[in-house]
Structure formats: C-alpha cells, structure tokens
Coordinates of C-alpha atoms and ligand atoms in Angstrom, one line a residue:
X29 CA -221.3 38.6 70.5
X30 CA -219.0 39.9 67.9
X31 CA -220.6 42.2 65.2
X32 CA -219.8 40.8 62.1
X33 CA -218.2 43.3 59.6
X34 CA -217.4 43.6 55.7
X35 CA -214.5 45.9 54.4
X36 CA -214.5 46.5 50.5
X37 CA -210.8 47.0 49.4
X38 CA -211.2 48.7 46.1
X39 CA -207.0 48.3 45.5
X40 CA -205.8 50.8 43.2
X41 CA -209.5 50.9 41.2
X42 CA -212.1 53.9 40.5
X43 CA -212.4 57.2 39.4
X44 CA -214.7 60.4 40.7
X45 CA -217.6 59.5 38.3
X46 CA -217.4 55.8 39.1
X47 CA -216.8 56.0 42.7
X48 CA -219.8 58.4 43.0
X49 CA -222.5 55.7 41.2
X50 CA -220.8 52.8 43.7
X51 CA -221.2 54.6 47.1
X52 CA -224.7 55.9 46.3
X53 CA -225.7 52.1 45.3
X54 CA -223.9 51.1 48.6
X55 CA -225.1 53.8 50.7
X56 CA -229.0 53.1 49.2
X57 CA -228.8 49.4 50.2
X58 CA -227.2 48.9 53.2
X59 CA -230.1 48.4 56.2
X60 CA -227.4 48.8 58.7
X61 CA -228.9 46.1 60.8
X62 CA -226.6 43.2 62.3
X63 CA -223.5 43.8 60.3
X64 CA -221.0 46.9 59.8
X65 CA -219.7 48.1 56.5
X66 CA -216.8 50.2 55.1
X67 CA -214.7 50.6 52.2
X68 CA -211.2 50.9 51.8
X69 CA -210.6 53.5 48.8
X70 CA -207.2 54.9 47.1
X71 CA -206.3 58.1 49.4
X72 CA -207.1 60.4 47.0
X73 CA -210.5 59.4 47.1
X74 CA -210.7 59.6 50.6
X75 CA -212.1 63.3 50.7
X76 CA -215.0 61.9 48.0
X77 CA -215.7 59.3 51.2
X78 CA -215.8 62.1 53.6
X79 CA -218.3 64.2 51.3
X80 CA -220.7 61.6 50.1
X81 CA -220.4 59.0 53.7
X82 CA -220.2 61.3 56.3
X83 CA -223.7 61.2 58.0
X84 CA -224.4 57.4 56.6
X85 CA -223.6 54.2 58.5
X86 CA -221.4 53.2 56.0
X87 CA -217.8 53.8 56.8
X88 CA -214.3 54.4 55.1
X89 CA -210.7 54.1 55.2
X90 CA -207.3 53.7 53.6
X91 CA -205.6 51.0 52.1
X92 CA -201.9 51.7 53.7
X93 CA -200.2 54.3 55.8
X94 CA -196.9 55.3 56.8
X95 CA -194.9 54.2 60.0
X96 CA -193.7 57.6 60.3
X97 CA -195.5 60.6 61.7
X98 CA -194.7 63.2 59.6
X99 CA -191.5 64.3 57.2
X100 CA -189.3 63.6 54.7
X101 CA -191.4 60.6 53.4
X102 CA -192.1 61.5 49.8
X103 CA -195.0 59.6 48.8
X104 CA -196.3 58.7 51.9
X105 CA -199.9 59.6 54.1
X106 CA -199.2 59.9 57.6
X107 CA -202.1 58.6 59.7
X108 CA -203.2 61.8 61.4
X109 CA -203.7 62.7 57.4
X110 CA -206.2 59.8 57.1
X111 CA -207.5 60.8 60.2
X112 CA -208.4 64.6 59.0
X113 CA -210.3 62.8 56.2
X114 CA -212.3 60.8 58.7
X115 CA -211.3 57.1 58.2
X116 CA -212.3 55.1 60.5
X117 CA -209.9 51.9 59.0
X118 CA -206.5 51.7 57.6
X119 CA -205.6 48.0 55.8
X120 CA -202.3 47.4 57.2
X121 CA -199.9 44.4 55.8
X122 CA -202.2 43.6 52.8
X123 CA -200.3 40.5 51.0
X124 CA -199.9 42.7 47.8
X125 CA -198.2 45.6 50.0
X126 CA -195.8 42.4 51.4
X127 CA -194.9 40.9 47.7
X128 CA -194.6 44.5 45.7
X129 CA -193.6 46.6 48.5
X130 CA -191.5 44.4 50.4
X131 CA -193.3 45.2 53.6
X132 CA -191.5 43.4 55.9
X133 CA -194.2 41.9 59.6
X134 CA -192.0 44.3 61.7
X135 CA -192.9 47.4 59.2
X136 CA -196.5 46.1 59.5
X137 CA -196.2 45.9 62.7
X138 CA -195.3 49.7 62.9
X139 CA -197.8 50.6 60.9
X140 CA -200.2 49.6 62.9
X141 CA -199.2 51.6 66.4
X142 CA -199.0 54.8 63.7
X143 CA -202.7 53.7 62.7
X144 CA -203.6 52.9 66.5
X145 CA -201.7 56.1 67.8
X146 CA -204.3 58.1 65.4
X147 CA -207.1 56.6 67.3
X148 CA -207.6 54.6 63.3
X149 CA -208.9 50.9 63.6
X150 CA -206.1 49.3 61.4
X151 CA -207.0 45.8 59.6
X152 CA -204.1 43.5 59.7
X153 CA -203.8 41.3 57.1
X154 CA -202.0 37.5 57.3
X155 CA -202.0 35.3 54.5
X156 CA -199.6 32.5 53.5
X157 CA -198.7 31.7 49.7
X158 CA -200.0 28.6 47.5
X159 CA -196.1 27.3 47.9
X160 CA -196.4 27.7 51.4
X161 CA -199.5 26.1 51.9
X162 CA -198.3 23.7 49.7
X163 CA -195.1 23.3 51.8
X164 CA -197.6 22.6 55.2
X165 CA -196.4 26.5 56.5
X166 CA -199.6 28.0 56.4
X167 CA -199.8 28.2 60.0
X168 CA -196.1 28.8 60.7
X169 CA -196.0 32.0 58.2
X170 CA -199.4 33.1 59.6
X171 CA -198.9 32.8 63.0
X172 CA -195.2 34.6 62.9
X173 CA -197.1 37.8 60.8
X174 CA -199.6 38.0 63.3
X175 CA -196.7 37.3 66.0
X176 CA -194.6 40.6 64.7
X177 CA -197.9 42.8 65.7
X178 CA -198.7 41.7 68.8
X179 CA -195.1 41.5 70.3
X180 CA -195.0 45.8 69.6
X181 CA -198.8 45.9 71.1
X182 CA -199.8 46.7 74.9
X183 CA -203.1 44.5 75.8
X184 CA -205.3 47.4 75.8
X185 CA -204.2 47.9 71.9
X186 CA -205.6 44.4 71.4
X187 CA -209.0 45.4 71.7
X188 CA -208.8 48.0 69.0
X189 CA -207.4 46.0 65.9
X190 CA -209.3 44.0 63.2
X191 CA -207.6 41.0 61.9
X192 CA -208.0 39.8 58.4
X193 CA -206.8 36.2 57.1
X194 CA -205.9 36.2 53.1
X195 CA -204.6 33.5 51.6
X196 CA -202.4 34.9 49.1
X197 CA -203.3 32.0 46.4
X198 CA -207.2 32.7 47.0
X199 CA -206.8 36.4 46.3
X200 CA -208.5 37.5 43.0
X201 CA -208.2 33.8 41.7
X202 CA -211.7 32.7 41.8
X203 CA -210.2 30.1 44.4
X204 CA -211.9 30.5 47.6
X205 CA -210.5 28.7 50.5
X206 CA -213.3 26.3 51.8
X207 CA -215.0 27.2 54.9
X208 CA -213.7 24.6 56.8
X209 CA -209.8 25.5 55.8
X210 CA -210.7 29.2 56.7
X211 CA -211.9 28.5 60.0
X212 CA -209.5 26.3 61.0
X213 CA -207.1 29.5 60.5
X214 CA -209.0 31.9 62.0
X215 CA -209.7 29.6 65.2
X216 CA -205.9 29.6 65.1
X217 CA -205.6 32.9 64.9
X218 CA -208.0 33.6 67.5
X219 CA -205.9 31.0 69.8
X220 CA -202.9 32.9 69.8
X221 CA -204.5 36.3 70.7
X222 CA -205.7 34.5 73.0
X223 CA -202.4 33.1 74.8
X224 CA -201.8 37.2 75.3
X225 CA -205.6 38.2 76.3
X226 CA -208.3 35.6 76.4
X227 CA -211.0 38.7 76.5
X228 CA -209.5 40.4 73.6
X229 CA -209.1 37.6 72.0
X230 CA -213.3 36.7 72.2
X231 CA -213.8 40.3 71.0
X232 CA -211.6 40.5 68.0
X233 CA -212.9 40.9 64.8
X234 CA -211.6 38.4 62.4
X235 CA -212.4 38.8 58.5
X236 CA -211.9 36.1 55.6
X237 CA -210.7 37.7 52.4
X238 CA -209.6 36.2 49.0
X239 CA -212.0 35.9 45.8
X240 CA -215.0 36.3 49.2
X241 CA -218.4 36.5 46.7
X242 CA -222.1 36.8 47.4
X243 CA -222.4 32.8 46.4
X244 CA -219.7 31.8 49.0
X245 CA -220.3 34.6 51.5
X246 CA -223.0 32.6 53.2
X247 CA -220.9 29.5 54.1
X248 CA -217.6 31.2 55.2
X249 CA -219.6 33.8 57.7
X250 CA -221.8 31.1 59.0
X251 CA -218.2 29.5 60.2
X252 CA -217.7 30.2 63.9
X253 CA -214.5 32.2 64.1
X254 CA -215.0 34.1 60.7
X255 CA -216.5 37.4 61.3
X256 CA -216.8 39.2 58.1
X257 CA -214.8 40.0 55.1
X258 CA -212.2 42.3 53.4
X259 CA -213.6 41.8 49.7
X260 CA -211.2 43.0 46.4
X261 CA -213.4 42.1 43.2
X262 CA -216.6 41.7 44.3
X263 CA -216.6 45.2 46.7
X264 CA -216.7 47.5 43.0
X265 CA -220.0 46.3 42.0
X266 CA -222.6 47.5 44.2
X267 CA -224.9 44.3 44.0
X268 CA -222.0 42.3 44.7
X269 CA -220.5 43.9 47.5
X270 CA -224.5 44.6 48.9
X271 CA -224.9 40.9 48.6
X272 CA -222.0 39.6 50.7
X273 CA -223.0 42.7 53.1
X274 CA -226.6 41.4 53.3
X275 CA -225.2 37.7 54.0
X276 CA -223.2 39.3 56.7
X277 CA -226.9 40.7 58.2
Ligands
PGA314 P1 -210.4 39.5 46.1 O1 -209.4 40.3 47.0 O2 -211.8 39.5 46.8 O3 -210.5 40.1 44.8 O4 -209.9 38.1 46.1 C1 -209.4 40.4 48.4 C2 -208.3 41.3 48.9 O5 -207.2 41.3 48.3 O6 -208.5 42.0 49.9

C-alpha cells in the first residue's frame, strides 16, 4: 500500500526566528504514524532544516535546483549542494517556476535526472491553467508535462519520483479542485506511468496540491489515487499544516 505523504512548500516565505517557532510546532506534533512529512524551505534555510530536523522524522528539501552539475550558473544550487544539506526532496516544475521562470517540461525534465542523479526524491509538479481547463486541455497539458519526464527516465528511475498534480487556478485561490475532479487526474496520471511500468506505476506517490486545507484535506486523501499533498498557505501555520498531516494519518 502506498504511504501517504504531505510536503509543505513554504515558497519564498519565513525568516530564522519564524522558521524556528514553525518546525518546533511541526516537529512536536507530528506522531509519525501512517503518513510521512517534509517541508520544502527557501535554500538558504536549508542548513536551519539540517540543524533543528536532523534526528526527527520530519524531513526537508528544496523548492528548485539546477539542471547543471556545477559552474558558471550564477544564482543557481546544484543538487549535490542540496544534497550536503541533507534534503531528502527537491520540488521540480512547480507551476510558479513554469509561468515566472519560463521553465520549459524538457528543463523540468532535466531537473529531475540532476535531482535523481543526487540520489534526491524530486516532486514533479503538473498542473493545467483555469483557461485551459476551461478550454477542455486539462488532460492534454498534463499528460504532455508529465510526458517530458518520463521520456528522459529509465524504468528503474520511475520508482524514485513523487508526482504532484496542481491546478494552476486552485493554487493560493481558496478554490480547491473537488475530490472527484482531482482523482479523476491523478487516476490519469497514474494510467500513463502505467503504460511504461505497471509496478511503478502502483507505487508512485501522487500528491494533490492547490489551496489543500485541514477542512478539505480529509475528502481529497480519502480519494483513491490521491496520496498526500504539497500544501503552499496552509504548510506556515503549524496547526494548519499538523492538521492536513494528521488527516493524512
Ligand atoms: P496553496 O499552494 O496550498 O497555497 O494553494 C500550493 C502550492 O503551490 O504548492
């Protein structure tokens, strides 16, 4: 049975103080029974992870990393840099790296062998936009992001990545996509890893993210194919984040 896991992205939020009070009220609630938990911080906070995590059952990682190795990359964090800080995820392909960043699914897609080449669990994200849904493409745009990663992936590497579906018009709106339209995506999802490895596809971790909140939380993990969830808003309130974590238990 798939362990069901929730990832808080805290975007480009926090500060020492703050950061300190929200992983010691994470750290102090979390029974670490049937479901896993991380959070995804800004890298520069990713040494105050190692120091106050390391030794907990709650785990951390990054929110991005480079396709390149090392170099003349000014501005980036190569993987084996995330690595020395003792992430365990990397978010790779998040829908606010694609619109501001201009990630492109074949970058993504590099991203992710530089995460799995690191021995990091990287999180890809799909997610289509409101117009797009509203155009009847959400499966066609999702299908071709998640398409771009597999095609660079042996089927051994398929058993080492996370999945995440985020509707781009659910994302810090308050709009929640309904169970039912999540897991009809996900089942999707889960269909198409499947047409490459049937086994991997059974085992793959597939989170729901997009305005994900301890009031919904119950209903969308309850759906078959949902296994957890990568949570923006609610994951930089303690109770919150605990609260979707405990649903997830
Ligand atoms: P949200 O963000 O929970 O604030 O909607 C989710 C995400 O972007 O990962």
């Amino acid at each position: 049975m798939r362990r069901k896991l929730v990832i808080g992205n805290w975007k480009m939020n926090g500060s020492l103080a703050g950061n300190s009070a929200l992983l010691s009220g994470v750290v102090a609630g979390y029974a670490a029974r049937n479901a896993d938990c991380a959070v995804c911080v800004p890298a520069p906070y990713l040494a105050q992870c190692q120091t106050m995590l390391n030794g907990t059952p709650v785990s951390w990682g990054a929110q991005d990393v480079s396709a390149y190795a090392a170099g003349a990359y000014t501005g980036e964090v190569a993987a084996s840099m995330l690595q020395d800080f003792g992430c365990r995820y990397v978010l790779c392909g998040h829908s606010e790296r694609r619109a501001y960043h201009q990630e492109s699914s074949e970058l993504v897609a590099q991203k992710v062998l530089a995460a799995l080449n690191a021995g990091l669990t990287p999180v890809v994200c799909v997610g289509e936009t409101l117009e797009q849904r509203e155009a009847g493409q959400s499966a066609l745009v999702v299908c071709a992001q998640l398409q771009a990663v597999l095609d660079v992936l042996e089927t051994p590497a398929l058993e080492k990545i996370v999945l995440a579906y985020e509707p781009v018009w659910a994302i810090g709106t308050g709009k929640t996509a309904t169970p039912a339209i999540a897991q009809e995506i996900h089942a999707l999802l889960r269909k198409q890893v499947a047409k490459r490895n049937a086994e991997a596809a059974a085992g793959m971790q597939i989170l729901y993210g997009g305005s994900m909140k301890p009031d919904n939380a119950r209903d969308l993990l309850a759906q078959p194919d949902i296994d957890g969830g990568l949570i923006g808003g609610a994951a930089l309130k303690a109770a919150d984040f605990l609260g979707i974590v405990h649903a997830a238990e």
